[in-house]
């Protein structure tokens, strides 16, 4: 422990971030300081440790032999330290902190939080809407809701809903359609960050390889949905993003099927987390709410072709 008095913690933190992220700019962005500040902290740490930890190369900061030896230990140390700090801060037994993607929070969760509060008035919610993958083991987050394949290291993932995609458009556009092939004539609204493409759905209806008529490309799924609601074209949606708009009559599903992407919505907690009554209550409520909503959605948007108005 006495050796730690000889080393500045900020320097070790900078070394760990640079080693993990591979560059000074990436470390500076994560730490919220300038690139120059990170560089100086790394240099100071190297001087205090009497070892050069990185080779400065055009492709980035490459660990030396000494760096490769120390970096895994630093990463584990900061993980444990972050967990200890989070545990110290997270002492409010009434507060449940949930990390969730903004699109899920805005398009599905926010409409239903009132029902949770009515059932559990003793639990206060804090929603951390972010696209950043939060590690619940080293933060004050109690649980995360993520879309993926459920294989996040150091986390316990429980499948909530298998993701299925289908086309959606405004009712006025749907009235022009009589067969899935007609969708190729409509402007296609593309989510540039989606983990699937139109090929997945087109292949399921026998239109593999057919090009779509790309109109707009957005980097946010909510913008795609708003564009579709306003009648600008057709998009590939999934259950939770489109549920509210379909049930409100703003969008329709002109044609099935609902095609599985291989991903799913998962409830994620730290694999070392102890049982928490707040998490148990939210999990139970969330699964019930999803099941009820998917049942209603199936009635509003059945997995069969839309019947155009005569």
Coordinates of N, CA and C in Angstrom, one line a residue, residues 176-302:
X176 N -52.5 1.9 -50.9 CA -52.1 1.8 -52.3 C -51.6 0.4 -52.5
X177 N -51.3 -0.4 -51.5 CA -50.6 -1.6 -51.6 C -51.5 -2.9 -51.7
X178 N -51.1 -3.8 -52.5 CA -51.8 -5.0 -52.6 C -51.0 -6.3 -52.5
X179 N -49.6 -6.1 -52.6 CA -48.7 -7.3 -52.4 C -47.4 -6.7 -51.9
X180 N -46.6 -7.6 -51.2 CA -45.4 -7.1 -50.6 C -44.5 -6.5 -51.6
X181 N -44.5 -6.9 -52.9 CA -43.6 -6.3 -53.9 C -43.9 -4.9 -54.1
X182 N -45.1 -4.4 -53.8 CA -45.5 -3.0 -53.9 C -44.7 -2.1 -53.0
X183 N -44.2 -2.7 -51.9 CA -43.4 -1.9 -51.0 C -42.1 -1.3 -51.6
X184 N -41.6 -2.1 -52.6 CA -40.4 -1.6 -53.3 C -40.5 -0.3 -54.1
X185 N -41.8 0.0 -54.3 CA -42.0 1.3 -55.0 C -42.1 2.5 -54.1
X186 N -42.3 2.2 -52.8 CA -42.4 3.3 -51.8 C -41.0 3.7 -51.4
X187 N -40.9 5.0 -51.0 CA -39.6 5.5 -50.4 C -39.3 4.7 -49.2
X188 N -38.1 4.2 -49.1 CA -37.7 3.4 -47.9 C -36.9 4.3 -46.9
X189 N -37.3 4.3 -45.7 CA -36.7 5.1 -44.6 C -35.7 4.1 -43.9
X190 N -34.4 4.5 -43.9 CA -33.4 3.6 -43.4 C -32.8 4.1 -42.1
X191 N -32.7 3.2 -41.1 CA -32.0 3.4 -39.9 C -30.5 3.0 -40.1
X192 N -29.7 4.0 -40.2 CA -28.3 3.7 -40.5 C -27.5 3.0 -39.4
X193 N -28.1 2.9 -38.2 CA -27.4 2.2 -37.1 C -28.1 0.9 -36.8
X194 N -29.1 0.5 -37.6 CA -29.8 -0.8 -37.3 C -28.8 -2.0 -37.5
X195 N -29.1 -3.0 -36.7 CA -28.3 -4.3 -36.8 C -28.8 -5.3 -37.8
X196 N -29.8 -4.8 -38.6 CA -30.4 -5.7 -39.6 C -30.6 -4.8 -40.9
X197 N -31.0 -5.4 -42.0 CA -31.2 -4.7 -43.2 C -32.5 -5.2 -43.8
X198 N -33.0 -4.5 -44.9 CA -34.2 -4.9 -45.6 C -34.1 -6.3 -46.2
X199 N -32.9 -6.8 -46.5 CA -32.7 -8.1 -47.0 C -33.3 -9.2 -46.1
X200 N -33.2 -9.0 -44.8 CA -33.7 -10.0 -43.9 C -35.2 -10.2 -44.1
X201 N -36.0 -9.1 -44.2 CA -37.4 -9.2 -44.4 C -37.8 -9.6 -45.9
X202 N -37.1 -9.0 -46.8 CA -37.4 -9.3 -48.2 C -37.1 -10.8 -48.6
X203 N -36.1 -11.3 -48.0 CA -35.8 -12.8 -48.2 C -36.9 -13.6 -47.7
X204 N -37.6 -13.2 -46.6 CA -38.6 -14.0 -46.0 C -39.9 -14.0 -46.8
X205 N -40.1 -13.0 -47.7 CA -41.3 -13.0 -48.6 C -41.0 -13.3 -50.0
X206 N -39.8 -13.9 -50.3 CA -39.5 -14.3 -51.6 C -39.0 -13.1 -52.5
X207 N -38.5 -12.1 -51.9 CA -38.0 -10.9 -52.7 C -36.5 -10.7 -52.5
X208 N -35.8 -11.7 -52.2 CA -34.3 -11.6 -51.8 C -33.6 -11.0 -53.0
X209 N -32.7 -10.0 -52.7 CA -31.9 -9.4 -53.7 C -32.5 -8.2 -54.4
X210 N -33.8 -8.0 -54.2 CA -34.5 -6.8 -54.8 C -34.1 -5.5 -54.1
X211 N -33.8 -4.5 -54.8 CA -33.4 -3.3 -54.2 C -34.6 -2.5 -53.7
X212 N -34.4 -1.8 -52.6 CA -35.4 -0.9 -52.0 C -35.2 0.5 -52.6
X213 N -36.2 1.3 -52.5 CA -36.1 2.7 -53.0 C -35.7 3.6 -51.9
X214 N -34.5 3.8 -51.6 CA -34.0 4.5 -50.4 C -34.3 6.0 -50.6
X215 N -35.0 6.6 -49.6 CA -35.3 8.0 -49.6 C -34.5 8.7 -48.5
X216 N -34.6 8.4 -47.3 CA -34.0 9.0 -46.2 C -33.2 8.0 -45.4
X217 N -32.0 8.4 -44.9 CA -31.2 7.6 -43.9 C -31.0 8.5 -42.7
X218 N -31.4 7.9 -41.5 CA -31.2 8.6 -40.3 C -30.3 7.7 -39.4
X219 N -29.7 8.4 -38.4 CA -28.8 7.6 -37.5 C -29.5 7.4 -36.1
X220 N -30.8 7.5 -36.1 CA -31.6 7.4 -34.9 C -33.0 6.8 -35.3
X221 N -33.3 5.6 -34.7 CA -34.6 4.9 -35.0 C -35.8 5.8 -34.8
X222 N -35.8 6.6 -33.7 CA -37.0 7.4 -33.5 C -37.3 8.4 -34.6
X223 N -36.2 8.9 -35.2 CA -36.4 9.8 -36.4 C -37.0 9.0 -37.5
X224 N -36.6 7.8 -37.7 CA -37.2 7.0 -38.8 C -38.7 6.8 -38.5
X225 N -39.0 6.5 -37.3 CA -40.4 6.3 -37.0 C -41.2 7.6 -37.2
X226 N -40.7 8.7 -36.8 CA -41.5 10.0 -37.0 C -41.6 10.2 -38.5
X227 N -40.6 9.9 -39.3 CA -40.7 10.1 -40.7 C -41.8 9.2 -41.3
X228 N -41.8 8.0 -40.8 CA -42.9 7.0 -41.3 C -44.3 7.5 -40.9
X229 N -44.4 8.0 -39.7 CA -45.7 8.5 -39.2 C -46.2 9.7 -40.1
X230 N -45.3 10.5 -40.5 CA -45.6 11.7 -41.3 C -45.9 11.3 -42.7
X231 N -45.8 10.0 -43.1 CA -46.1 9.6 -44.5 C -45.0 9.7 -45.5
X232 N -43.8 9.8 -45.0 CA -42.7 10.0 -45.9 C -42.2 8.7 -46.5
X233 N -42.6 7.5 -46.1 CA -42.2 6.3 -46.6 C -42.5 5.1 -45.7
X234 N -41.8 4.0 -46.0 CA -41.9 2.8 -45.2 C -40.6 2.4 -44.5
X235 N -40.7 1.9 -43.3 CA -39.5 1.5 -42.6 C -39.7 0.1 -42.0
X236 N -38.6 -0.5 -41.7 CA -38.6 -1.8 -41.0 C -38.6 -1.5 -39.5
X237 N -39.7 -1.8 -38.8 CA -39.8 -1.6 -37.4 C -39.7 -2.9 -36.6
X238 N -39.7 -2.8 -35.3 CA -39.9 -4.0 -34.4 C -40.9 -3.7 -33.4
X239 N -41.2 -4.7 -32.6 CA -42.4 -4.6 -31.7 C -42.4 -3.4 -30.8
X240 N -41.3 -3.2 -30.0 CA -41.4 -2.1 -29.0 C -41.3 -0.7 -29.6
X241 N -40.6 -0.5 -30.7 CA -40.6 0.9 -31.2 C -41.9 1.3 -31.9
X242 N -42.6 0.3 -32.5 CA -43.8 0.7 -33.2 C -45.1 0.5 -32.5
X243 N -45.0 -0.2 -31.3 CA -46.3 -0.6 -30.6 C -47.2 0.6 -30.4
X244 N -46.8 1.7 -29.8 CA -47.7 2.8 -29.5 C -48.3 3.4 -30.7
X245 N -47.4 3.6 -31.8 CA -47.9 4.2 -33.0 C -48.9 3.4 -33.7
X246 N -48.7 2.0 -33.7 CA -49.7 1.1 -34.3 C -51.0 1.1 -33.6
X247 N -50.9 1.0 -32.3 CA -52.2 1.0 -31.5 C -52.9 2.3 -31.6
X248 N -52.2 3.4 -31.8 CA -52.8 4.7 -31.9 C -53.4 5.0 -33.3
X249 N -53.1 4.1 -34.2 CA -53.6 4.3 -35.6 C -52.7 5.1 -36.4
X250 N -51.5 5.5 -35.9 CA -50.6 6.4 -36.7 C -49.9 5.6 -37.8
X251 N -49.7 4.3 -37.5 CA -49.0 3.4 -38.5 C -49.7 2.1 -38.6
X252 N -49.5 1.4 -39.7 CA -50.1 0.1 -39.9 C -49.0 -0.8 -40.4
X253 N -49.2 -2.1 -40.3 CA -48.3 -3.1 -40.8 C -49.0 -3.6 -42.1
X254 N -48.5 -3.2 -43.3 CA -49.2 -3.6 -44.5 C -49.1 -5.1 -44.8
X255 N -48.0 -5.7 -44.4 CA -47.8 -7.1 -44.8 C -46.9 -7.7 -43.7
X256 N -47.2 -9.0 -43.4 CA -46.4 -9.9 -42.6 C -45.4 -10.5 -43.6
X257 N -44.5 -11.4 -43.1 CA -44.5 -11.9 -41.7 C -43.6 -11.0 -40.8
X258 N -43.7 -11.3 -39.5 CA -42.7 -10.7 -38.5 C -41.5 -11.6 -38.5
X259 N -40.4 -11.1 -38.9 CA -39.2 -11.9 -39.1 C -38.2 -11.7 -38.0
X260 N -37.7 -12.8 -37.4 CA -36.8 -12.8 -36.3 C -35.4 -12.3 -36.8
X261 N -34.8 -11.4 -36.1 CA -33.4 -10.9 -36.4 C -32.3 -11.7 -35.8
X262 N -32.6 -12.5 -34.8 CA -31.6 -13.2 -34.1 C -31.2 -12.4 -32.8
X263 N -31.6 -11.2 -32.7 CA -31.4 -10.4 -31.5 C -32.6 -10.5 -30.6
X264 N -32.5 -9.9 -29.4 CA -33.6 -9.8 -28.5 C -33.5 -8.7 -27.5
X265 N -34.5 -8.4 -26.8 CA -34.5 -7.5 -25.7 C -34.1 -8.3 -24.4
X266 N -33.1 -7.8 -23.7 CA -32.7 -8.6 -22.5 C -32.7 -7.6 -21.3
X267 N -33.0 -8.2 -20.2 CA -32.9 -7.6 -18.9 C -31.5 -8.0 -18.3
X268 N -30.6 -7.0 -18.1 CA -29.2 -7.4 -17.7 C -28.9 -6.8 -16.4
X269 N -28.3 -7.7 -15.5 CA -27.8 -7.3 -14.2 C -26.4 -7.8 -14.1
X270 N -25.7 -7.3 -13.1 CA -24.4 -7.9 -12.8 C -24.4 -9.3 -12.4
X271 N -23.5 -10.1 -12.8 CA -23.6 -11.5 -12.5 C -23.3 -11.8 -11.0
X272 N -22.8 -10.7 -10.3 CA -22.5 -10.9 -8.9 C -23.5 -10.2 -8.0
X273 N -24.6 -9.6 -8.7 CA -25.6 -8.9 -8.0 C -26.4 -9.7 -7.0
X274 N -26.6 -9.2 -5.8 CA -27.4 -9.9 -4.8 C -28.9 -9.7 -5.2
X275 N -29.8 -10.6 -4.8 CA -31.2 -10.4 -5.0 C -31.7 -9.1 -4.4
X276 N -32.4 -8.3 -5.2 CA -32.9 -7.0 -4.8 C -34.4 -6.9 -5.0
X277 N -35.2 -6.7 -4.0 CA -36.7 -6.7 -4.2 C -37.1 -5.7 -5.2
X278 N -36.4 -4.6 -5.4 CA -36.8 -3.6 -6.4 C -36.6 -4.1 -7.8
X279 N -35.5 -4.8 -8.0 CA -35.3 -5.4 -9.3 C -36.3 -6.5 -9.6
X280 N -36.6 -7.3 -8.6 CA -37.5 -8.4 -8.7 C -38.9 -7.8 -9.1
X281 N -39.3 -6.7 -8.4 CA -40.6 -6.1 -8.7 C -40.7 -5.6 -10.1
X282 N -39.6 -4.9 -10.6 CA -39.6 -4.3 -11.9 C -39.5 -5.4 -12.9
X283 N -38.8 -6.4 -12.7 CA -38.7 -7.5 -13.7 C -40.1 -8.1 -13.9
X284 N -40.8 -8.4 -12.8 CA -42.1 -9.0 -12.9 C -43.1 -8.1 -13.6
X285 N -43.1 -6.8 -13.3 CA -43.9 -5.9 -14.0 C -43.6 -5.7 -15.4
X286 N -42.3 -5.7 -15.8 CA -41.9 -5.5 -17.2 C -42.3 -6.7 -18.0
X287 N -42.1 -7.9 -17.5 CA -42.5 -9.1 -18.3 C -44.0 -9.1 -18.5
X288 N -44.8 -8.8 -17.5 CA -46.2 -8.8 -17.6 C -46.7 -7.7 -18.6
X289 N -46.1 -6.5 -18.6 CA -46.4 -5.4 -19.4 C -46.1 -5.7 -20.9
X290 N -44.9 -6.3 -21.1 CA -44.5 -6.7 -22.4 C -45.5 -7.8 -23.0
X291 N -45.8 -8.8 -22.2 CA -46.7 -9.8 -22.7 C -48.1 -9.2 -23.1
X292 N -48.6 -8.4 -22.2 CA -49.9 -7.8 -22.5 C -49.8 -6.9 -23.8
X293 N -48.8 -6.1 -23.9 CA -48.7 -5.2 -25.0 C -48.5 -6.0 -26.3
X294 N -47.7 -7.1 -26.3 CA -47.5 -7.9 -27.5 C -48.8 -8.5 -27.9
X295 N -49.6 -8.9 -27.0 CA -50.9 -9.5 -27.3 C -51.8 -8.5 -28.0
X296 N -51.8 -7.3 -27.4 CA -52.6 -6.2 -28.1 C -52.1 -5.8 -29.4
X297 N -50.8 -5.8 -29.6 CA -50.1 -5.4 -30.8 C -50.5 -6.5 -31.9
X298 N -50.5 -7.8 -31.5 CA -50.8 -8.8 -32.5 C -52.2 -8.6 -33.0
X299 N -53.1 -8.2 -32.2 CA -54.5 -7.9 -32.7 C -54.6 -6.7 -33.6
X300 N -53.8 -5.7 -33.2 CA -53.8 -4.5 -34.0 C -53.0 -4.6 -35.3
X301 N -52.0 -5.5 -35.3 CA -51.1 -5.6 -36.5 C -50.8 -7.1 -36.7
X302 N -51.8 -7.9 -37.1 CA -51.6 -9.3 -37.3 C -50.6 -9.7 -38.3

